[in-house]
XYZ file of C-alpha atoms in Angstrom:
757
model
C -42.439 -50.662 -0.062
C -39.786 -48.275 -0.397
C -36.852 -48.875 2.238
C -34.473 -45.986 3.083
C -31.396 -45.988 4.451
C -29.882 -42.920 6.244
C -26.199 -43.412 7.561
C -26.164 -40.394 9.960
C -22.531 -38.405 10.700
C -23.897 -37.357 14.534
C -21.573 -34.819 16.575
C -20.757 -37.733 18.997
C -19.770 -36.836 22.321
C -17.157 -40.127 22.648
C -16.431 -39.772 26.207
C -12.629 -41.577 25.832
C -10.406 -40.272 23.556
C -7.783 -37.483 24.355
C -4.080 -38.030 22.213
C -3.130 -36.577 25.393
C -4.077 -39.044 27.879
C -2.582 -39.193 31.326
C 0.851 -41.129 31.812
C -0.549 -44.191 33.972
C -4.162 -44.306 32.231
C -5.810 -47.374 30.190
C -7.617 -47.252 27.348
C -9.045 -49.888 25.256
C -8.851 -50.596 21.032
C -11.743 -52.768 20.756
C -13.665 -53.708 17.271
C -17.371 -52.284 18.280
C -18.906 -53.337 15.141
C -19.873 -56.938 16.204
C -23.361 -56.544 17.820
C -24.595 -59.078 19.596
C -27.093 -58.199 22.451
C -28.897 -55.071 22.911
C -31.335 -53.841 26.282
C -32.093 -50.805 27.131
C -33.185 -47.863 29.786
C -35.631 -44.726 29.364
C -32.528 -42.864 27.916
C -29.859 -45.337 27.014
C -29.450 -48.458 24.530
C -26.632 -50.903 25.744
C -25.062 -52.872 22.652
C -22.947 -55.571 23.746
C -19.942 -56.415 21.344
C -19.068 -59.901 22.815
C -15.016 -57.793 24.303
C -17.105 -55.110 25.222
C -20.100 -53.255 25.836
C -20.603 -49.627 24.605
C -23.682 -47.167 25.039
C -26.184 -44.761 22.791
C -27.746 -42.201 24.794
C -30.912 -40.767 23.360
C -31.259 -37.817 24.727
C -27.807 -36.403 23.521
C -26.712 -38.337 21.183
C -23.179 -39.147 22.725
C -21.644 -42.106 22.172
C -19.712 -44.167 26.129
C -17.553 -47.529 25.500
C -17.731 -49.742 28.686
C -15.065 -51.840 29.044
C -12.123 -52.936 31.252
C -10.224 -50.333 30.265
C -13.262 -48.118 32.475
C -15.800 -49.728 33.758
C -16.517 -53.580 33.323
C -14.203 -56.216 35.249
C -13.341 -58.280 33.038
C -13.804 -58.926 28.869
C -16.671 -61.768 26.555
C -19.804 -60.531 27.842
C -22.430 -63.010 26.557
C -25.464 -61.375 27.957
C -27.033 -58.309 29.052
C -29.909 -56.812 30.374
C -31.997 -53.886 32.350
C -33.725 -53.486 35.251
C -35.869 -50.656 35.168
C -37.179 -51.239 39.049
C -32.952 -50.749 40.378
C -31.505 -49.148 37.098
C -29.257 -51.985 36.990
C -28.119 -52.522 33.841
C -26.545 -56.980 34.167
C -24.009 -57.772 32.605
C -22.786 -61.812 31.795
C -20.053 -63.177 30.408
C -18.470 -66.104 29.171
C -16.658 -67.728 31.854
C -19.188 -66.777 34.080
C -18.662 -63.707 35.657
C -21.114 -60.507 36.316
C -21.059 -57.347 36.566
C -23.849 -55.022 37.649
C -23.690 -51.238 37.111
C -26.249 -49.243 37.963
C -27.207 -45.286 36.476
C -23.840 -43.360 37.751
C -21.660 -46.547 36.355
C -20.886 -47.666 39.573
C -20.064 -50.605 39.441
C -20.788 -54.199 41.893
C -18.460 -57.038 40.297
C -20.268 -60.974 41.818
C -17.419 -63.894 40.948
C -19.241 -66.323 42.721
C -20.310 -68.607 39.883
C -16.698 -67.532 38.113
C -14.625 -68.930 41.106
C -16.909 -72.510 40.911
C -15.386 -75.300 40.466
C -18.215 -76.647 38.064
C -17.992 -79.141 34.930
C -20.229 -77.774 32.710
C -20.553 -74.452 30.947
C -20.291 -70.956 32.812
C -21.065 -68.737 29.949
C -24.329 -66.934 31.288
C -26.319 -67.350 27.708
C -29.114 -64.686 28.321
C -30.705 -62.510 31.378
C -33.902 -62.464 31.912
C -35.462 -59.788 34.754
C -38.549 -60.382 36.582
C -39.086 -57.742 39.649
C -36.009 -57.935 42.500
C -34.780 -61.024 40.654
C -32.411 -62.008 37.504
C -32.659 -64.890 35.620
C -29.688 -66.724 33.929
C -29.753 -68.956 31.666
C -26.524 -71.254 32.112
C -24.620 -74.249 30.477
C -25.672 -76.268 34.040
C -29.183 -74.954 34.910
C -30.788 -71.077 35.623
C -29.233 -69.298 38.948
C -31.270 -66.397 40.032
C -29.455 -63.698 40.983
C -31.248 -60.953 43.960
C -30.509 -57.741 42.298
C -31.514 -56.041 45.457
C -28.963 -57.364 47.943
C -26.730 -57.897 44.629
C -25.883 -61.382 45.439
C -26.461 -64.602 44.107
C -29.704 -66.255 45.320
C -30.852 -70.127 44.486
C -29.782 -72.649 41.721
C -32.599 -74.513 39.472
C -30.631 -77.875 38.385
C -33.925 -79.226 36.568
C -31.980 -82.297 34.667
C -33.544 -85.237 35.298
C -32.740 -86.275 39.642
C -31.650 -82.006 40.019
C -28.768 -83.208 36.719
C -26.712 -80.345 34.467
C -29.332 -79.187 31.698
C -27.870 -76.678 29.361
C -30.572 -73.168 28.744
C -30.029 -71.146 26.047
C -33.029 -68.653 27.317
C -35.552 -68.351 29.417
C -39.010 -66.313 29.638
C -42.169 -66.121 31.202
C -45.721 -64.989 30.833
C -46.548 -64.536 34.247
C -47.577 -67.436 35.532
C -45.161 -70.187 34.099
C -41.475 -69.501 33.361
C -39.812 -71.340 30.367
C -36.741 -72.398 29.357
C -35.575 -73.662 25.833
C -32.867 -76.300 26.979
C -30.668 -78.592 24.751
C -33.512 -81.546 25.541
C -36.605 -79.443 24.543
C -38.828 -76.720 26.034
C -39.170 -77.037 30.568
C -42.392 -75.168 31.997
C -42.618 -74.844 35.592
C -45.522 -73.232 37.581
C -44.337 -69.646 39.079
C -45.965 -70.087 42.291
C -44.941 -73.929 42.593
C -43.010 -74.460 45.820
C -39.413 -74.860 45.438
C -38.195 -74.415 41.851
C -35.137 -75.318 42.782
C -36.191 -78.315 43.159
C -36.757 -80.567 39.146
C -39.504 -82.381 39.519
C -41.349 -78.997 39.236
C -39.904 -78.849 35.591
C -42.115 -80.533 32.898
C -41.249 -80.890 29.307
C -42.805 -79.970 27.301
C -43.720 -83.581 24.555
C -46.989 -82.115 22.450
C -44.560 -80.078 19.745
C -42.627 -81.499 16.896
C -38.784 -82.684 17.872
C -40.110 -81.927 21.337
C -36.418 -83.661 22.872
C -34.423 -82.266 21.156
C -32.498 -78.804 21.319
C -34.095 -75.481 21.167
C -32.112 -72.111 21.543
C -34.163 -69.332 21.406
C -37.441 -68.604 23.293
C -39.801 -65.597 23.748
C -43.313 -64.739 25.123
C -45.482 -62.798 23.519
C -49.204 -62.024 25.144
C -50.082 -65.285 25.691
C -47.974 -66.729 22.808
C -44.739 -69.071 23.486
C -42.336 -68.630 20.765
C -39.404 -71.032 20.714
C -37.230 -72.048 17.083
C -35.860 -75.370 17.391
C -31.809 -75.513 16.315
C -31.007 -78.078 13.305
C -27.780 -79.393 13.254
C -27.831 -80.653 9.856
C -30.499 -78.828 8.041
C -32.242 -75.084 8.120
C -34.187 -73.637 11.932
C -37.875 -73.876 12.537
C -39.589 -71.654 14.426
C -42.634 -72.025 16.588
C -45.115 -70.761 18.348
C -48.311 -71.837 21.290
C -51.168 -71.209 23.324
C -54.097 -72.687 24.637
C -54.762 -74.353 21.779
C -51.864 -75.669 20.669
C -48.535 -75.102 18.813
C -47.904 -73.487 15.357
C -44.984 -73.361 11.967
C -43.992 -70.148 12.306
C -40.820 -70.188 9.519
C -38.064 -72.043 8.331
C -34.743 -69.983 8.480
C -31.468 -70.255 11.125
C -32.500 -68.265 14.005
C -29.983 -65.900 16.237
C -32.329 -64.862 18.493
C -35.714 -64.191 19.684
C -37.593 -61.529 21.044
C -40.467 -59.416 21.875
C -41.823 -55.523 21.644
C -44.784 -54.009 20.608
C -46.933 -56.588 21.455
C -45.318 -58.712 18.194
C -42.540 -61.514 17.971
C -39.067 -60.602 16.588
C -36.886 -64.162 14.802
C -33.131 -62.279 13.830
C -32.096 -64.649 11.283
C -28.867 -64.188 9.123
C -29.422 -60.924 6.612
C -32.843 -59.681 8.546
C -35.062 -59.693 11.546
C -38.339 -60.812 11.134
C -41.272 -58.945 12.741
C -44.229 -61.485 12.986
C -47.834 -59.814 13.240
C -51.100 -60.081 12.542
C -50.820 -59.146 9.238
C -47.900 -61.408 8.193
C -44.339 -61.240 7.790
C -42.926 -58.191 8.145
C -38.762 -58.321 6.713
C -36.269 -55.329 8.163
C -33.887 -55.551 6.008
C -31.093 -53.110 5.686
C -27.370 -53.035 4.076
C -24.834 -55.108 4.850
C -27.467 -56.401 7.486
C -26.157 -59.764 9.960
C -28.893 -59.111 12.666
C -28.268 -60.909 16.242
C -30.955 -59.050 18.493
C -33.429 -57.107 18.742
C -35.827 -54.827 21.173
C -38.231 -52.021 20.501
C -38.072 -49.224 22.725
C -41.112 -46.367 24.289
C -40.815 -44.626 21.379
C -41.926 -47.367 19.316
C -38.023 -47.727 17.402
C -36.630 -51.173 17.113
C -33.048 -51.168 18.123
C -30.868 -54.324 16.092
C -27.327 -55.607 17.862
C -25.460 -56.455 14.221
C -22.841 -58.570 13.628
C -21.584 -55.860 10.960
C -22.477 -52.694 11.946
C -22.722 -52.212 15.481
C -26.146 -50.414 16.902
C -28.736 -50.035 14.499
C -32.593 -48.255 15.000
C -34.868 -49.132 13.015
C -37.894 -46.301 12.781
C -41.484 -46.770 12.126
C -41.021 -44.840 8.369
C -38.642 -47.671 7.787
C -34.932 -45.855 8.081
C -32.098 -47.518 9.054
C -29.262 -45.525 11.576
C -26.163 -46.701 12.367
C -24.112 -45.992 15.546
C -20.699 -46.961 16.319
C -17.454 -46.262 18.400
C -14.773 -45.761 16.280
C -12.282 -49.168 16.473
C -10.219 -51.423 14.719
C -12.511 -54.706 12.150
C -11.643 -57.430 14.329
C -9.321 -58.258 17.632
C -6.854 -60.344 16.549
C -3.595 -59.042 16.406
C -0.263 -61.550 15.374
C 1.972 -58.500 15.022
C 1.938 -54.707 15.577
C 4.349 -51.662 14.494
C 4.548 -47.684 15.175
C 6.006 -45.405 13.808
C 5.114 -41.436 13.359
C 2.379 -41.773 15.667
C 0.214 -44.636 13.681
C 0.025 -47.997 14.303
C -0.547 -50.767 12.427
C -1.556 -54.290 13.401
C -1.610 -57.511 11.334
C -4.529 -59.535 12.282
C -3.661 -62.268 11.079
C -2.842 -66.094 12.288
C -0.643 -69.085 12.255
C -1.515 -71.850 14.275
C 0.811 -73.626 17.227
C 2.404 -75.962 13.904
C 3.059 -72.650 12.115
C 0.461 -74.144 9.883
C -2.229 -71.906 8.161
C -5.794 -70.701 10.107
C -6.561 -69.544 7.155
C -7.557 -66.078 9.071
C -9.939 -63.631 6.142
C -7.244 -61.140 7.619
C -7.257 -57.300 7.617
C -4.454 -54.433 8.737
C -6.060 -52.516 11.434
C -4.449 -48.678 11.538
C -4.328 -45.252 14.571
C -3.349 -42.202 13.416
C -4.810 -39.028 14.764
C -7.736 -40.728 17.784
C -8.718 -42.844 14.803
C -9.424 -46.138 13.665
C -9.316 -47.564 10.260
C -8.678 -50.677 8.929
C -7.787 -52.203 4.814
C -9.484 -55.351 4.514
C -11.431 -57.203 1.287
C -8.011 -58.677 -0.198
C -8.017 -60.878 -2.728
C -9.413 -64.772 -1.415
C -5.884 -66.657 -1.202
C -4.741 -63.546 0.808
C -5.334 -65.094 4.259
C -3.786 -64.538 7.962
C -1.139 -61.440 7.781
C 1.219 -62.173 10.484
C 4.046 -59.383 10.593
C 3.882 -55.773 9.521
C 6.539 -52.769 9.368
C 6.695 -49.337 8.239
C 9.529 -48.216 6.636
C 11.056 -45.679 9.373
C 11.970 -42.669 6.875
C 9.164 -42.987 5.094
C 5.641 -43.707 7.971
C 3.389 -43.658 4.828
C 4.747 -46.780 3.352
C 3.383 -49.948 5.576
C 4.725 -53.772 4.013
C 2.411 -56.916 6.038
C 3.832 -60.256 5.321
C 0.944 -62.363 4.233
C 1.525 -66.131 5.580
C -0.419 -67.613 2.424
C -0.606 -64.961 0.151
C 2.476 -62.918 -0.557
C 4.582 -59.213 0.611
C 2.191 -56.664 0.383
C 2.685 -53.168 0.292
C 0.013 -50.339 1.464
C 0.271 -46.517 1.513
C -1.266 -45.415 3.917
C -4.221 -47.797 4.073
C -4.267 -48.293 0.403
C -3.319 -51.712 -1.000
C -0.725 -50.548 -3.522
C 1.309 -53.769 -4.535
C 1.540 -57.405 -4.057
C 4.338 -59.142 -4.406
C 5.031 -62.851 -5.798
C 7.448 -64.495 -8.096
C 6.080 -62.371 -11.325
C 7.712 -59.101 -9.873
C 10.266 -60.101 -6.742
C 12.717 -62.565 -6.134
C 10.157 -64.119 -3.159
C 8.332 -67.609 -4.192
C 6.075 -70.160 -3.480
C 5.769 -73.518 -2.251
C 4.635 -74.790 -4.909
C 2.795 -74.326 -8.097
C -0.348 -72.276 -6.095
C -0.091 -69.030 -4.269
C 1.510 -70.770 -1.074
C 3.734 -67.120 0.122
C 4.307 -67.570 3.874
C 5.900 -64.392 3.966
C 7.117 -64.185 7.856
C 8.844 -61.520 9.664
C 9.937 -58.169 8.278
C 12.807 -55.179 8.927
C 14.788 -52.876 7.580
C 18.401 -52.169 7.390
C 19.917 -48.557 8.707
C 20.027 -48.449 4.395
C 16.799 -48.776 4.320
C 16.545 -52.024 3.093
C 13.690 -54.153 3.577
C 14.296 -57.851 4.788
C 11.935 -60.619 4.076
C 12.139 -64.064 5.318
C 10.371 -66.205 2.944
C 9.472 -70.118 4.782
C 9.690 -72.968 3.506
C 11.419 -72.730 0.000
C 15.126 -72.150 -0.994
C 16.894 -69.624 -0.207
C 14.274 -67.660 2.053
C 15.315 -64.568 2.314
C 15.014 -61.204 0.306
C 15.672 -58.189 0.607
C 13.564 -54.957 -1.490
C 16.229 -52.007 -2.099
C 15.754 -49.097 -0.790
C 15.609 -48.821 -4.645
C 12.641 -50.700 -5.140
C 14.936 -53.931 -6.731
C 15.075 -56.986 -5.130
C 17.803 -59.101 -4.238
C 17.627 -63.328 -3.035
C 21.032 -64.589 -0.287
C 21.493 -68.335 -0.854
C 22.700 -68.811 2.583
C 23.325 -72.293 3.725
C 21.558 -75.768 2.186
C 21.273 -76.776 5.888
C 18.274 -73.648 6.412
C 16.662 -74.055 2.791
C 12.431 -75.054 2.983
C 12.733 -74.153 6.768
C 10.243 -72.283 9.089
C 11.306 -69.024 10.025
C 9.857 -66.437 12.583
C 11.538 -63.109 14.093
C 14.328 -61.143 12.628
C 16.300 -58.711 13.175
C 19.446 -56.405 11.694
C 21.727 -55.752 14.710
C 24.103 -52.463 14.759
C 27.185 -54.240 13.036
C 24.597 -55.449 9.988
C 24.118 -59.015 11.045
C 21.152 -60.274 10.495
C 19.603 -63.248 13.639
C 16.848 -64.991 12.305
C 14.417 -66.723 15.030
C 14.167 -70.269 13.967
C 10.553 -71.956 14.863
C 9.808 -75.484 16.424
C 13.140 -76.182 18.235
C 15.417 -74.569 15.797
C 17.492 -72.755 17.490
C 18.306 -69.342 15.665
C 20.127 -68.323 13.023
C 22.713 -65.232 12.032
C 24.278 -63.893 8.846
C 25.838 -61.464 7.742
C 26.132 -61.197 3.551
C 29.190 -57.739 3.506
C 26.928 -55.359 2.033
C 27.799 -57.702 -1.022
C 24.350 -59.762 -2.905
C 25.972 -60.904 -5.848
C 29.535 -62.208 -3.903
C 28.415 -65.227 -1.998
C 32.595 -65.600 -1.035
C 32.168 -63.128 1.663
C 29.308 -63.956 3.474
C 29.266 -65.168 7.360
C 26.248 -67.716 8.550
C 26.215 -69.709 11.425
C 23.235 -71.892 12.677
C 23.566 -72.235 16.465
C 21.833 -73.748 19.687
C 21.329 -71.428 22.700
C 24.152 -72.053 25.233
C 26.400 -70.282 28.227
C 29.475 -69.614 29.258
C 30.230 -73.198 30.328
C 28.504 -74.628 26.533
C 26.290 -75.846 27.941
C 22.579 -76.668 25.844
C 20.115 -73.701 27.541
C 16.993 -74.072 24.862
C 16.840 -74.460 21.340
C 12.950 -73.049 21.988
C 12.940 -69.564 20.881
C 10.407 -66.946 20.074
C 11.388 -63.720 20.048
C 14.865 -61.327 19.441
C 15.333 -57.722 19.965
C 18.568 -55.535 19.883
C 18.368 -52.878 22.903
C 20.581 -49.125 22.266
C 24.451 -51.026 23.957
C 23.645 -53.007 21.065
C 22.811 -56.633 23.729
C 20.841 -59.425 22.154
C 17.832 -60.584 24.073
C 15.990 -63.151 22.793
C 12.920 -64.742 23.871
C 12.476 -68.865 24.884
C 10.400 -71.345 26.200
C 12.697 -70.921 29.998
C 12.614 -66.690 30.272
C 14.939 -64.591 28.570
C 18.591 -65.085 27.613
C 20.884 -62.127 26.221
C 23.917 -61.316 24.469
C 26.447 -59.063 25.567
C 29.254 -59.448 22.633
C 26.631 -60.387 19.721
C 29.308 -58.859 18.061
C 31.846 -61.807 17.894
C 29.400 -64.297 17.263
C 31.736 -65.667 13.943
C 34.622 -65.823 15.780
C 32.691 -67.404 18.843
C 35.386 -65.411 21.382
C 33.441 -64.525 24.487
C 30.258 -65.892 22.548
C 27.771 -67.067 25.192
C 23.582 -66.867 26.559
C 23.576 -64.942 30.159
C 20.949 -65.775 32.125
C 19.425 -62.446 34.084
C 19.122 -63.478 37.909
C 16.700 -61.662 39.658
C 15.676 -61.904 43.782
C 12.253 -62.796 43.372
C 11.620 -62.447 47.375
C 14.837 -63.213 48.912
C 15.304 -66.223 46.180
C 18.170 -66.058 43.329
C 16.306 -66.993 40.075
C 16.447 -66.194 36.792
C 14.364 -64.005 34.390
C 10.773 -65.216 34.244
C 12.149 -68.901 34.064
C 8.957 -70.465 33.940
C 7.341 -67.984 31.327
C 7.181 -68.342 26.906
C 8.528 -64.878 26.455
C 6.665 -63.985 23.288
C 7.472 -60.080 22.418
C 10.446 -58.220 23.360
C 9.870 -54.524 22.902
C 12.363 -51.717 23.985
C 11.644 -48.275 25.467
C 12.995 -44.693 25.080
C 15.184 -45.444 27.940
C 16.817 -48.894 27.327
C 13.784 -50.449 29.715
C 12.609 -54.320 27.889
C 9.540 -54.603 28.098
C 8.184 -58.343 27.579
C 4.949 -60.413 26.595
C 4.075 -63.470 28.302
C 1.866 -66.593 26.391
C 0.348 -67.173 30.052
C 1.768 -63.927 32.931
C 0.782 -60.534 30.782
C 3.298 -58.520 30.382
C 6.816 -57.396 32.390
C 8.460 -53.888 32.687
C 12.262 -54.630 33.562
C 14.795 -52.258 34.066
C 17.658 -51.196 31.363
C 19.799 -54.884 32.604
C 16.638 -56.692 33.615
C 17.480 -57.176 37.344
C 14.307 -55.041 38.999
C 11.235 -55.461 38.037
C 9.086 -52.296 37.468
C 5.994 -53.214 35.923
C 4.119 -56.169 36.046
C 0.228 -55.753 34.385
C -2.029 -59.517 33.992
C -5.864 -60.085 34.555
C -5.859 -60.012 38.012
C -3.888 -56.745 39.056
C -4.856 -54.511 35.730
C -6.964 -54.146 32.821
C -5.326 -55.875 30.619
C -7.154 -58.123 28.208
C -5.412 -61.348 28.212
C -3.221 -62.709 30.331
C -1.486 -64.072 26.235
C -0.053 -61.456 24.762
C 1.426 -61.593 21.481
C 2.504 -58.562 19.962
C 3.643 -55.746 22.123
C 4.192 -51.615 19.698
C 5.431 -48.678 22.174
C 4.558 -45.058 20.191
C 7.926 -43.454 21.198
C 6.556 -39.749 20.865
C 4.017 -40.498 23.295
C 5.272 -43.177 25.567
C 1.963 -45.194 24.821
C 2.271 -48.898 25.672
C -0.272 -50.688 22.889
C -0.586 -54.789 24.197
C -1.812 -56.884 21.177
C -3.545 -59.821 23.188
C -5.522 -62.961 21.490
C -8.352 -61.033 22.834
C -7.386 -57.295 21.006
C -5.847 -53.875 21.943
C -5.522 -52.435 25.021
C -2.600 -49.537 25.492
C -1.047 -47.791 28.449
C 0.223 -44.183 28.631
C 3.683 -45.051 30.115
C 6.742 -43.189 30.941
C 9.169 -43.334 28.741
C 9.415 -41.706 25.470
C 12.339 -41.012 22.918
C 14.703 -38.422 23.250
C 15.206 -35.500 21.291
C 18.703 -34.049 19.236
C 17.181 -30.707 21.263
C 14.767 -28.917 23.053
C 12.833 -26.780 20.599
C 9.589 -28.872 21.355
C 9.422 -28.965 25.503
C 6.187 -28.528 27.269
C 4.326 -29.527 29.959
C 0.651 -31.022 30.610
C -2.263 -31.159 31.801
C -1.535 -27.419 31.391
C -3.346 -25.886 33.416
C -3.151 -27.785 36.133
C -6.640 -27.454 37.571
C -8.036 -28.848 40.299
C -9.308 -31.938 41.466
C -5.789 -33.778 38.904
C -4.135 -36.155 40.576
C -2.269 -37.431 38.413
C 0.795 -37.575 36.170
C 2.508 -34.761 35.302
C 4.355 -34.484 32.506
C 7.233 -32.690 30.914
C 7.313 -34.454 27.147
C 10.100 -34.029 23.906
C 12.923 -33.538 26.309
C 16.645 -34.132 25.387
C 17.325 -37.806 25.832
C 18.093 -38.832 29.904
C 17.894 -34.942 30.817
C 18.198 -33.372 33.904
C 15.635 -32.163 35.284
C 14.754 -29.151 38.380
C 11.124 -27.900 39.375
C 11.193 -24.917 41.017
C 8.552 -22.502 41.890
C 8.306 -19.044 40.701
C 10.827 -17.661 43.818
C 13.875 -20.675 42.383
C 12.623 -22.771 44.832
C 13.083 -26.739 44.287
C 9.759 -28.719 44.549
C 11.067 -32.133 42.537
C 14.170 -33.365 40.589
C 14.223 -36.474 38.128
C 16.429 -37.863 35.106
C 13.901 -37.849 32.406
C 12.908 -41.857 31.426
C 14.310 -40.996 27.514
C 12.480 -38.138 26.463
C 10.359 -37.654 29.016
C 10.034 -37.071 32.884
C 6.721 -36.970 35.023
C 5.933 -35.153 38.292
C 2.509 -36.199 41.194
C 2.755 -32.711 42.458
C 3.868 -33.252 45.519
C 7.633 -31.585 47.191
C 10.005 -33.151 48.528
C 7.740 -33.875 52.147
C 4.814 -35.551 49.860
C 2.776 -32.630 50.352
C 1.210 -31.471 47.551
C 2.481 -27.851 46.156
C 1.506 -24.735 47.013
C -1.324 -22.490 43.699
C 1.054 -21.157 41.623
C 3.384 -20.925 38.626
C 6.513 -22.978 38.331
C 9.007 -23.563 36.172
C 11.554 -26.352 34.612
C 15.011 -26.024 34.331
C 16.273 -29.470 32.005
C 19.731 -30.527 31.031
C 21.079 -32.529 28.663
C 24.260 -35.318 30.086
C 27.157 -33.003 29.522
C 24.911 -29.520 30.709
C 25.426 -27.919 27.109
C 21.782 -27.736 25.864
C 19.272 -25.704 28.605
C 16.168 -25.200 28.266
C 12.998 -23.497 30.959
C 9.674 -24.161 30.473
C 7.058 -23.116 32.663
C 3.277 -24.401 33.822
C 0.318 -23.563 36.232
C -0.653 -25.968 39.523
C -4.142 -24.978 40.356
C -5.582 -26.386 43.437
């Protein structure tokens, strides 16, 4: 039968996007295209993507994201199931955490399993709901959740003598439980006096490979379907009834489900429905199904790793549903200019060798994600990205194998290698280790080319190329970050204990006699070694160089003296921690440093989340980690700040999430000043923001009669107000005026807005 594939442009009501999100709010930027699990209520279809969940409302065609940024308590969704009896979506995570969400999106977290010390996998592999209980298939047994009481009811350890047994999936025919395990199919009578006693669970032995791993199971009427998970050859699907077992199919099975009286097998590239008439294959464009179920209308809903959520109708038409997002959760580096965020989605391992990720560059612009991928096979591990500050449409990305990529927007324009640049491969094959990238004040692009002689090249603003000879002791080594200071010195991070390399070509690329360069260790004012393990570099608005190490942060206050050595050393920042003086973040690895519009510093760490510190680093303003915020992971690889909006993007090892910060880059004048939200409507309790100010403006807010209700200093180009007066009380409804003055008083501006209580 001819299959028709319809890609539908729906007028989705996407509930969480707004370019002017309030200061202090979070939003996720996760990939929703990789559907893994599906569940249904009367009106909604839920699709789990691994990182989060989204729902499709069949009544109004709206899509809603459910993530750690708005509803969920965790990341790493491994199983979902819907209890119709209690109108509750049950969500299981890879770390054993549980969320229960009712029809009004009220959530209750149950972290008992997550907190428990267990010497086995805590991943919730599957959830089976029956009446008031949900049965969780775990790496150690079966956990019984009381849905009504919102608590763990019991745990079944069904291995020999009550030991752990890895459970892939559990189902029931109303008389028996059937469990697919690492060593066979186990069966137990529902009316057994104590299902927590392993003796009531018996392995079924009259089936092929009865003592081997079965990774999927479902019950259809009086038939039990189960998949033999072969590690050496292709899987085999069987089913059994009261008369014995039967062969059904041979294919690597990802998941089994049932509905409308048929069993369904999700395998690579297709869903197979097993009917009385035989196999019925559901296949569609770029298919990679993981899970499937029927709804009450007879539509088949498929969670697909390449397409998100798919509705397959009885007329054999395919409809695709997926919220906008990046293609993957991989993040190594990010850069933003002109409101366009670019994310390098490659990786290196801890020894700085290739991870061989087939990577892409993800792009966020005008509230929409797109991506450039499907490059040549040798372009892998895109580990760096930089936007031309004079032309935000021109973007360069470094591949840790394939060369330097130039994009025009999202379109790959040129790949630079030895045939069209001064870049060099490690050998005769394609092995170009292009790492950090930076533009100088003349709009020349500096490119690090690790592992070769002359490992720094420059793409000049006119498109020509130059290379530099910078000392034999530095050739053939690894290079990390590169920054360029106001005096045109280039600071390069040397990974794996190499310290820092600084050089200056003095603006001449054909005269090496006037070059200066220096390989140095990070030492204090007493010439004592602090560390040589450098992870990040940044230059702030005062010209100071901040260095992220394996022992926190140090700063060079006189970086211009790097070659003379006079009064040149690394200084620790001393902070007060509960009355004890400590060095700033001395126990943390600092993976990235970014300076915001008010010269405050954001520090990304390997294990402790992110920190926002004052201009001099002595005062902690914010610390976000997985326990106190929606941050996706404590391992943060990169930070990027939208200087126009103040939105701060955190690139973690589990994806991108953003926080609306206060500070923006200041403007030269006041012509674009505005207040948002405006008007402030009844019930709004968030921050009121005055934006597009001159740097560090004085801001005074008065009522229409001129009574002062608030004053502050802008953080860079933005100021915020909570709507309360000096006594902490909410001001009255009315028109309010904002008086703005720059630091020397030469520029002024008045804005106005309406507040309604």
